[in-house]
Short mmCIF file of C-alpha atoms in Angstrom, two decimals:
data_model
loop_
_atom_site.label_atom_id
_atom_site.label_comp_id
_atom_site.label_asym_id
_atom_site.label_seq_id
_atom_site.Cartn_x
_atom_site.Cartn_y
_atom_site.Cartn_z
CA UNK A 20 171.22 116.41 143.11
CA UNK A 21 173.82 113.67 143.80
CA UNK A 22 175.63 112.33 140.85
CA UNK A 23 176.92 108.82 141.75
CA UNK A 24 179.68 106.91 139.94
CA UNK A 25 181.38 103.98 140.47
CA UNK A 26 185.42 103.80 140.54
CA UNK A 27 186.02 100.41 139.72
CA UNK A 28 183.37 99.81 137.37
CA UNK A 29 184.53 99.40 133.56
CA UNK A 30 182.25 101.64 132.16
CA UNK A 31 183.84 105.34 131.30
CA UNK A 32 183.20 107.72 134.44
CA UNK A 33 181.68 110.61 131.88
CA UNK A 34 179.17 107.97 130.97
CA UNK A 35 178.90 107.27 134.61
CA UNK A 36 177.77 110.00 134.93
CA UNK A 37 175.33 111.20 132.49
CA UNK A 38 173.78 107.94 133.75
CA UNK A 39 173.27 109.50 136.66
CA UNK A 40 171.55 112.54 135.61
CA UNK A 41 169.42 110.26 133.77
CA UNK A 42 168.39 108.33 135.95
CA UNK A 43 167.77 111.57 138.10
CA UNK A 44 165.57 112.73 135.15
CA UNK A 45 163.81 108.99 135.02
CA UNK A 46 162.89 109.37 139.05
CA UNK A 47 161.82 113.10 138.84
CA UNK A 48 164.58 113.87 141.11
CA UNK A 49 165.55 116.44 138.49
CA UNK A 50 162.93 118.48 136.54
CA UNK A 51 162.69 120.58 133.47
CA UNK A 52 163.70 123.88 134.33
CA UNK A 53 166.12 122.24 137.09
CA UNK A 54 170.37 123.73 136.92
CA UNK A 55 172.56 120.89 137.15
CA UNK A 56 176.03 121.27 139.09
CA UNK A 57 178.67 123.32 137.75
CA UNK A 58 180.70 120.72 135.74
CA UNK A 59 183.34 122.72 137.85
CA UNK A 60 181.78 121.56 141.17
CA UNK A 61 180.70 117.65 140.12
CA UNK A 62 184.86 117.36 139.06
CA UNK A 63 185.72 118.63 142.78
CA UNK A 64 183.26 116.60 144.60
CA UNK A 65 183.85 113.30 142.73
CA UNK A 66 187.73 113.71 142.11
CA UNK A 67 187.50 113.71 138.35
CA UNK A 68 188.60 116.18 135.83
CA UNK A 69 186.88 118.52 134.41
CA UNK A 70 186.64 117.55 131.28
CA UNK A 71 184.97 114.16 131.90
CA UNK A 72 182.04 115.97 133.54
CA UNK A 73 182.36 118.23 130.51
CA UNK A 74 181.86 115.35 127.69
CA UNK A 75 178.98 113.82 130.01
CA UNK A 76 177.07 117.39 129.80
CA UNK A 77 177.93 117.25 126.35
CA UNK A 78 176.49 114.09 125.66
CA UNK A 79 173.11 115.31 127.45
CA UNK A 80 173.49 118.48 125.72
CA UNK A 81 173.54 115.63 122.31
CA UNK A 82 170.15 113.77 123.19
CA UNK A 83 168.32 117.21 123.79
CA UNK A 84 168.43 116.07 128.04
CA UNK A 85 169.91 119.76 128.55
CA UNK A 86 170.64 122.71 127.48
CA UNK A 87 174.09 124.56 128.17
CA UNK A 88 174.36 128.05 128.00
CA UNK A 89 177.51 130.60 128.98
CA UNK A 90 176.41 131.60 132.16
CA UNK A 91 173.37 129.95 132.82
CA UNK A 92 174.92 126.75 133.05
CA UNK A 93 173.43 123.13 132.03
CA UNK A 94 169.52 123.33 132.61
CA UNK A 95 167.23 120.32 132.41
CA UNK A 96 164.88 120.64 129.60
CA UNK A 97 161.84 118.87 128.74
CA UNK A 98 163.04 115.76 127.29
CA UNK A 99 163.18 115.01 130.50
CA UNK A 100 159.28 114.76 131.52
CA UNK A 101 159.21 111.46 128.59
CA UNK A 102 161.61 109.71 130.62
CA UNK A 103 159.78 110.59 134.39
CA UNK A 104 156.80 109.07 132.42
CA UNK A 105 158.56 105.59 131.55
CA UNK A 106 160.08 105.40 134.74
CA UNK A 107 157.02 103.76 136.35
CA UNK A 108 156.84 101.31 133.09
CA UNK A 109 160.30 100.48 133.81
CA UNK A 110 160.43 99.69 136.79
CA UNK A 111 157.65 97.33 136.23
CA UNK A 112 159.72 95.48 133.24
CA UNK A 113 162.86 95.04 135.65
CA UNK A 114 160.56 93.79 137.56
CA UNK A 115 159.10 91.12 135.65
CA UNK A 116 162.49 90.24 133.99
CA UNK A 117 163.60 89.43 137.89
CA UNK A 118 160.38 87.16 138.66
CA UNK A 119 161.40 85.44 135.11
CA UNK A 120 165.17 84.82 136.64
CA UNK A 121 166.14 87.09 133.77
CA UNK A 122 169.56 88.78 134.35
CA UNK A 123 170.06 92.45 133.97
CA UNK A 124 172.38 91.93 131.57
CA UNK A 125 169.78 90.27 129.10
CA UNK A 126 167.24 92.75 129.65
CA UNK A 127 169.20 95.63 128.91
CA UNK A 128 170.23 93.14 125.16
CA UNK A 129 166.55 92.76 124.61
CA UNK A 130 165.52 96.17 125.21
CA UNK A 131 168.68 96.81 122.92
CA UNK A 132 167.10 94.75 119.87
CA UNK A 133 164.13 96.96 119.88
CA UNK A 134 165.55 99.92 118.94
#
């Protein structure tokens, strides 16, 4: 599993990257069942601290994405097979937002109002 972030983008790096693990969920690149990184080893490898990693596991912990346990570590659970399941649905909506000249940006607000 790679977990990506960008540096110089304004959004906050722990949301960064529970993105990332999201979108790793979306893609099936990670599975139910799955161990993410050690929050321990995603702080060394991307240069942050520890305790952003720690607040973006949290946060996945929060929408039921994974489950943290002493000594088991975070673990992919099975809120993650809904999302592999839109993915393909997704994808197709991006899609058809681009062939509309629609801008990412305004997607993401009208997906937004359907809450």
């Amino acid at each position: 599993m790679l977990i990506r972030i960008d540096p110089s983008s304004d959004e906050p790096i722990f949301a960064q990257v529970a993105a990332s693990v999201r979108a790793d969920a979306a893609t099936g690149r990670v599975r139910p069942g799955d161990r993410l990184p050690s929050a321990r080893d995603v702080a060394d490898a991307l240069g942050v601290n520890l305790h952003t990693v720690l607040r973006a596991y949290q946060d996945l912990r929060d929408e039921g994405l994974v489950d943290m346990r002493r000594g088991r570590g975070a673990v992919v659970t099975d809120a993650a097979t809904p999302l592999a399941q839109l993915y393909d649905d997704i994808a197709a909506l991006a899609r058809r937002a681009r062939a509309l000249g629609l801008s990412p940006d305004t997607l993401a607000s009208l997906v937004k109002e359907h809450r």
